[in-house]
PDB file of C-alpha atoms in Angstrom:
ATOM      1  CA  MET U   1    -125.382 -11.777-130.094  1.00  0.00           C
ATOM      2  CA  PRO U   2    -121.735 -14.416-129.957  1.00  0.00           C
ATOM      3  CA  ARG U   3    -123.258 -15.870-126.513  1.00  0.00           C
ATOM      4  CA  ASP U   4    -126.799 -17.031-127.767  1.00  0.00           C
ATOM      5  CA  PHE U   5    -124.893 -17.812-130.878  1.00  0.00           C
ATOM      6  CA  LEU U   6    -123.026 -20.796-129.426  1.00  0.00           C
ATOM      7  CA  LYS U   7    -125.922 -21.566-126.753  1.00  0.00           C
ATOM      8  CA  ASN U   8    -127.730 -23.268-130.045  1.00  0.00           C
ATOM      9  CA  PHE U   9    -124.843 -24.268-131.886  1.00  0.00           C
ATOM     10  CA  PHE U  10    -123.489 -26.539-128.397  1.00  0.00           C
ATOM     11  CA  ALA U  11    -127.161 -27.887-127.491  1.00  0.00           C
ATOM     12  CA  ILE U  12    -126.497 -30.642-125.615  1.00  0.00           C
ATOM     13  CA  GLN U  13    -128.946 -33.003-127.269  1.00  0.00           C
ATOM     14  CA  LYS U  14    -127.618 -32.571-130.675  1.00  0.00           C
ATOM     15  CA  ILE U  15    -125.155 -33.677-129.554  1.00  0.00           C
ATOM     16  CA  LYS U  16    -125.758 -36.506-127.838  1.00  0.00           C
ATOM     17  CA  ASP U  17    -128.268 -37.482-130.623  1.00  0.00           C
ATOM     18  CA  ASP U  18    -125.497 -37.392-132.573  1.00  0.00           C
ATOM     19  CA  LYS U  19    -124.692 -40.813-133.651  1.00  0.00           C
ATOM     20  CA  SER U  20    -121.071 -39.983-134.735  1.00  0.00           C
ATOM     21  CA  LEU U  21    -119.593 -39.252-131.076  1.00  0.00           C
ATOM     22  CA  ASN U  22    -121.371 -42.282-129.345  1.00  0.00           C
ATOM     23  CA  ILE U  23    -117.669 -44.095-129.750  1.00  0.00           C
ATOM     24  CA  PHE U  24    -116.631 -41.648-126.744  1.00  0.00           C
ATOM     25  CA  GLY U  25    -119.418 -43.343-124.718  1.00  0.00           C
ATOM     26  CA  ASP U  26    -120.612 -41.088-122.050  1.00  0.00           C
ATOM     27  CA  PHE U  27    -117.773 -39.150-121.432  1.00  0.00           C
ATOM     28  CA  ILE U  28    -118.802 -37.329-124.515  1.00  0.00           C
ATOM     29  CA  HIS U  29    -121.772 -36.407-122.866  1.00  0.00           C
ATOM     30  CA  ASP U  30    -120.505 -34.088-119.614  1.00  0.00           C
ATOM     31  CA  GLN U  31    -122.020 -31.098-119.803  1.00  0.00           C
ATOM     32  CA  ASN U  32    -118.941 -29.184-119.051  1.00  0.00           C
ATOM     33  CA  LEU U  33    -117.356 -29.786-121.815  1.00  0.00           C
ATOM     34  CA  TRP U  34    -119.549 -27.990-123.982  1.00  0.00           C
ATOM     35  CA  HIS U  35    -121.138 -25.023-121.610  1.00  0.00           C
ATOM     36  CA  MET U  36    -119.430 -21.868-120.997  1.00  0.00           C
ATOM     37  CA  ARG U  37    -118.292 -21.590-117.270  1.00  0.00           C
ATOM     38  CA  ARG U  38    -115.461 -19.694-115.990  1.00  0.00           C
ATOM     39  CA  ARG U  39    -113.472 -23.145-114.896  1.00  0.00           C
ATOM     40  CA  SER U  40    -114.602 -24.969-117.583  1.00  0.00           C
ATOM     41  CA  VAL U  41    -113.193 -21.936-119.988  1.00  0.00           C
ATOM     42  CA  ALA U  42    -109.933 -21.352-118.259  1.00  0.00           C
ATOM     43  CA  GLY U  43    -108.813 -24.702-118.047  1.00  0.00           C
ATOM     44  CA  ALA U  44    -109.507 -25.216-121.997  1.00  0.00           C
ATOM     45  CA  CYS U  45    -107.999 -22.337-122.579  1.00  0.00           C
ATOM     46  CA  ALA U  46    -103.990 -23.782-120.085  1.00  0.00           C
ATOM     47  CA  ILE U  47    -104.974 -26.963-122.063  1.00  0.00           C
ATOM     48  CA  GLY U  48    -105.334 -25.593-125.652  1.00  0.00           C
ATOM     49  CA  LEU U  49    -102.621 -23.504-125.324  1.00  0.00           C
ATOM     50  CA  PHE U  50    -100.597 -26.110-123.597  1.00  0.00           C
ATOM     51  CA  CYS U  51    -101.270 -28.393-126.540  1.00  0.00           C
ATOM     52  CA  ALA U  52    -100.061 -25.980-128.568  1.00  0.00           C
ATOM     53  CA  PHE U  53     -96.597 -26.478-127.857  1.00  0.00           C
ATOM     54  CA  ILE U  54     -96.586 -30.078-128.495  1.00  0.00           C
ATOM     55  CA  PRO U  55     -94.281 -31.258-131.264  1.00  0.00           C
ATOM     56  CA  LEU U  56     -96.163 -34.275-132.746  1.00  0.00           C
ATOM     57  CA  PRO U  57     -99.110 -33.996-135.640  1.00  0.00           C
ATOM     58  CA  PHE U  58    -103.407 -34.381-134.484  1.00  0.00           C
ATOM     59  CA  GLN U  59    -102.732 -31.398-131.182  1.00  0.00           C
ATOM     60  CA  MET U  60    -106.344 -31.460-131.797  1.00  0.00           C
ATOM     61  CA  LEU U  61    -107.238 -34.960-130.806  1.00  0.00           C
ATOM     62  CA  ILE U  62    -104.555 -34.470-127.423  1.00  0.00           C
ATOM     63  CA  ALA U  63    -106.306 -31.556-126.371  1.00  0.00           C
ATOM     64  CA  ALA U  64    -109.942 -32.888-126.618  1.00  0.00           C
ATOM     65  CA  GLY U  65    -108.299 -35.925-124.676  1.00  0.00           C
ATOM     66  CA  PHE U  66    -107.190 -34.171-121.699  1.00  0.00           C
ATOM     67  CA  ALA U  67    -110.325 -31.518-121.578  1.00  0.00           C
ATOM     68  CA  ILE U  68    -112.754 -35.157-121.200  1.00  0.00           C
ATOM     69  CA  ILE U  69    -110.155 -36.159-118.443  1.00  0.00           C
ATOM     70  CA  PHE U  70    -110.096 -32.678-117.171  1.00  0.00           C
ATOM     71  CA  ARG U  71    -114.005 -31.975-118.293  1.00  0.00           C
ATOM     72  CA  CYS U  72    -113.223 -28.234-119.679  1.00  0.00           C
ATOM     73  CA  ASN U  73    -114.598 -26.599-122.514  1.00  0.00           C
ATOM     74  CA  LEU U  74    -113.632 -29.204-125.165  1.00  0.00           C
ATOM     75  CA  PRO U  75    -114.449 -26.462-128.377  1.00  0.00           C
ATOM     76  CA  ILE U  76    -111.461 -23.901-127.104  1.00  0.00           C
ATOM     77  CA  SER U  77    -109.391 -26.533-125.717  1.00  0.00           C
ATOM     78  CA  ALA U  78    -109.136 -27.924-129.109  1.00  0.00           C
ATOM     79  CA  ALA U  79    -109.382 -24.217-131.184  1.00  0.00           C
ATOM     80  CA  LEU U  80    -106.753 -23.049-129.130  1.00  0.00           C
ATOM     81  CA  VAL U  81    -104.174 -25.649-130.731  1.00  0.00           C
ATOM     82  CA  TRP U  82    -104.318 -23.503-133.404  1.00  0.00           C
ATOM     83  CA  VAL U  83    -102.107 -20.860-132.444  1.00  0.00           C
ATOM     84  CA  THR U  84     -99.217 -22.959-133.792  1.00  0.00           C
ATOM     85  CA  ASN U  85    -100.333 -23.656-137.028  1.00  0.00           C
ATOM     86  CA  PRO U  86     -98.263 -23.887-139.805  1.00  0.00           C
ATOM     87  CA  ILE U  87     -97.536 -20.034-140.523  1.00  0.00           C
ATOM     88  CA  THR U  88     -96.982 -19.677-136.810  1.00  0.00           C
ATOM     89  CA  MET U  89     -95.120 -23.383-136.156  1.00  0.00           C
ATOM     90  CA  PRO U  90     -91.734 -21.777-137.512  1.00  0.00           C
ATOM     91  CA  PRO U  91     -90.984 -19.460-135.343  1.00  0.00           C
ATOM     92  CA  LEU U  92     -92.358 -20.555-132.294  1.00  0.00           C
ATOM     93  CA  PHE U  93     -90.574 -24.323-132.841  1.00  0.00           C
ATOM     94  CA  PHE U  94     -87.143 -21.799-132.975  1.00  0.00           C
ATOM     95  CA  LEU U  95     -88.325 -19.919-129.606  1.00  0.00           C
ATOM     96  CA  ALA U  96     -88.647 -22.471-127.984  1.00  0.00           C
ATOM     97  CA  TYR U  97     -85.228 -24.584-129.020  1.00  0.00           C
ATOM     98  CA  LYS U  98     -83.768 -21.377-127.712  1.00  0.00           C
ATOM     99  CA  ALA U  99     -85.282 -21.459-124.685  1.00  0.00           C
ATOM    100  CA  GLY U 100     -84.669 -24.908-124.488  1.00  0.00           C
ATOM    101  CA  VAL U 101     -80.517 -23.853-125.107  1.00  0.00           C
ATOM    102  CA  PHE U 102     -81.018 -21.470-122.475  1.00  0.00           C
ATOM    103  CA  LEU U 103     -82.336 -22.878-120.034  1.00  0.00           C
ATOM    104  CA  THR U 104     -80.394 -26.513-120.567  1.00  0.00           C
ATOM    105  CA  ASP U 105     -77.059 -24.614-121.017  1.00  0.00           C
ATOM    106  CA  THR U 106     -76.078 -26.489-124.295  1.00  0.00           C
ATOM    107  CA  HIS U 107     -73.833 -24.775-126.537  1.00  0.00           C
ATOM    108  CA  LEU U 108     -74.275 -27.034-130.135  1.00  0.00           C
ATOM    109  CA  GLU U 109     -72.109 -25.948-132.869  1.00  0.00           C
ATOM    110  CA  PRO U 110     -73.665 -24.014-136.010  1.00  0.00           C
ATOM    111  CA  PHE U 111     -74.314 -27.116-138.723  1.00  0.00           C
ATOM    112  CA  ASP U 112     -74.919 -26.279-142.651  1.00  0.00           C
ATOM    113  CA  PHE U 113     -78.039 -27.499-144.202  1.00  0.00           C
ATOM    114  CA  GLU U 114     -78.329 -30.574-146.169  1.00  0.00           C
ATOM    115  CA  LEU U 115     -80.937 -31.921-147.685  1.00  0.00           C
ATOM    116  CA  SER U 116     -81.628 -35.673-146.833  1.00  0.00           C
ATOM    117  CA  PHE U 117     -82.579 -37.803-144.742  1.00  0.00           C
ATOM    118  CA  ASN U 118     -79.183 -38.254-143.237  1.00  0.00           C
ATOM    119  CA  TRP U 119     -78.614 -34.732-141.877  1.00  0.00           C
ATOM    120  CA  LEU U 120     -82.003 -34.637-140.718  1.00  0.00           C
ATOM    121  CA  PHE U 121     -81.672 -38.084-138.342  1.00  0.00           C
ATOM    122  CA  THR U 122     -77.746 -36.750-137.488  1.00  0.00           C
ATOM    123  CA  GLU U 123     -79.119 -32.787-136.041  1.00  0.00           C
ATOM    124  CA  LEU U 124     -82.538 -34.700-134.224  1.00  0.00           C
ATOM    125  CA  ARG U 125     -80.556 -36.567-132.391  1.00  0.00           C
ATOM    126  CA  GLU U 126     -78.328 -34.030-130.999  1.00  0.00           C
ATOM    127  CA  ARG U 127     -80.633 -30.914-130.659  1.00  0.00           C
ATOM    128  CA  TRP U 128     -84.050 -32.965-129.136  1.00  0.00           C
ATOM    129  CA  ARG U 129     -83.648 -32.722-125.603  1.00  0.00           C
ATOM    130  CA  PRO U 130     -82.583 -28.667-125.664  1.00  0.00           C
ATOM    131  CA  PHE U 131     -85.647 -28.252-128.418  1.00  0.00           C
ATOM    132  CA  MET U 132     -88.584 -30.303-125.647  1.00  0.00           C
ATOM    133  CA  MET U 133     -87.266 -28.879-123.147  1.00  0.00           C
ATOM    134  CA  GLY U 134     -88.563 -25.688-124.840  1.00  0.00           C
ATOM    135  CA  CYS U 135     -91.136 -27.123-126.367  1.00  0.00           C
ATOM    136  CA  PHE U 136     -92.333 -27.448-122.281  1.00  0.00           C
ATOM    137  CA  PHE U 137     -91.160 -24.565-120.904  1.00  0.00           C
ATOM    138  CA  LEU U 138     -93.249 -22.952-123.392  1.00  0.00           C
ATOM    139  CA  GLY U 139     -96.663 -24.551-123.378  1.00  0.00           C
ATOM    140  CA  THR U 140     -96.606 -24.175-119.157  1.00  0.00           C
ATOM    141  CA  SER U 141     -95.717 -20.995-119.580  1.00  0.00           C
ATOM    142  CA  ALA U 142     -98.647 -20.613-122.200  1.00  0.00           C
ATOM    143  CA  ALA U 143    -100.862 -22.543-120.273  1.00  0.00           C
ATOM    144  CA  LEU U 144    -100.413 -20.528-117.270  1.00  0.00           C
ATOM    145  CA  PHE U 145    -100.826 -17.445-118.966  1.00  0.00           C
ATOM    146  CA  GLY U 146    -104.029 -18.577-120.628  1.00  0.00           C
ATOM    147  CA  PHE U 147    -105.274 -19.323-117.350  1.00  0.00           C
ATOM    148  CA  ILE U 148    -104.635 -16.746-115.422  1.00  0.00           C
ATOM    149  CA  THR U 149    -105.954 -14.917-118.804  1.00  0.00           C
ATOM    150  CA  ALA U 150    -109.639 -16.208-118.893  1.00  0.00           C
ATOM    151  CA  ARG U 151    -109.548 -16.007-115.121  1.00  0.00           C
ATOM    152  CA  VAL U 152    -109.127 -12.235-114.837  1.00  0.00           C
ATOM    153  CA  LEU U 153    -111.082 -11.268-118.107  1.00  0.00           C
ATOM    154  CA  TRP U 154    -113.975 -13.351-116.459  1.00  0.00           C
ATOM    155  CA  ARG U 155    -113.857 -11.477-113.551  1.00  0.00           C
ATOM    156  CA  ILE U 156    -113.803  -8.157-115.323  1.00  0.00           C
ATOM    157  CA  ARG U 157    -117.042  -9.264-116.668  1.00  0.00           C
ATOM    158  CA  VAL U 158    -118.721 -10.143-113.792  1.00  0.00           C
ATOM    159  CA  VAL U 159    -117.966  -7.242-112.182  1.00  0.00           C
ATOM    160  CA  THR U 160    -118.666  -4.803-114.737  1.00  0.00           C
ATOM    161  CA  PHE U 161    -122.255  -6.891-115.070  1.00  0.00           C
ATOM    162  CA  TRP U 162    -122.935  -6.263-111.468  1.00  0.00           C
ATOM    163  CA  ASN U 163    -122.226  -2.562-111.380  1.00  0.00           C
ATOM    164  CA  LYS U 164    -124.095  -1.615-114.638  1.00  0.00           C
ATOM    165  CA  ARG U 165    -127.095  -3.665-112.991  1.00  0.00           C
ATOM    166  CA  LYS U 166    -126.140  -1.850-109.514  1.00  0.00           C
ATOM    167  CA  LEU U 167    -126.642   1.575-111.707  1.00  0.00           C
ATOM    168  CA  ARG U 168    -130.123   0.145-113.430  1.00  0.00           C
ATOM    169  CA  LYS U 169    -131.572  -0.114-110.101  1.00  0.00           C
ATOM    170  CA  LEU U 170    -130.403   2.783-108.735  1.00  0.00           C
ATOM    171  CA  LYS U 171    -132.053   4.586-111.424  1.00  0.00           C
ATOM    172  CA  LYS U 172    -135.261   3.335-110.908  1.00  0.00           C
TER     173      LYS U 172
END
């Protein structure tokens, strides 16, 4: 059922006829961007999860750009960016900061919170390196985990399908 829905939802002819997508040129009409294939789905999982840890706005556009460049499933890569949504972003970015502090062996003093731009820029100046290192580390780890998980789950699904098919043939 979900597979049939996705096939109809991402019909290549509908995408080609959509005038708003013409700004992307012929790149957007690549079938790997829209079809569910093992390579494009696994790559999309890696791209989406890596881009989720980029501490910039418009992560979906960055993921879409990478999906077009690497010819991976565009909707999956854009959807997986939402792992870091407004609710999960603070704890995940705090975890990224802590991982960066550990990786860079940085010892920063605790700070007193003050609600001002001066305080914000002063603290960012001191803490951006461990934060970015942690984001890169967690993004790379999540991408690798997503890629491997997608490949393994795809393989399990294919093996299960072939085993069921073999059993059906034996029963006949």
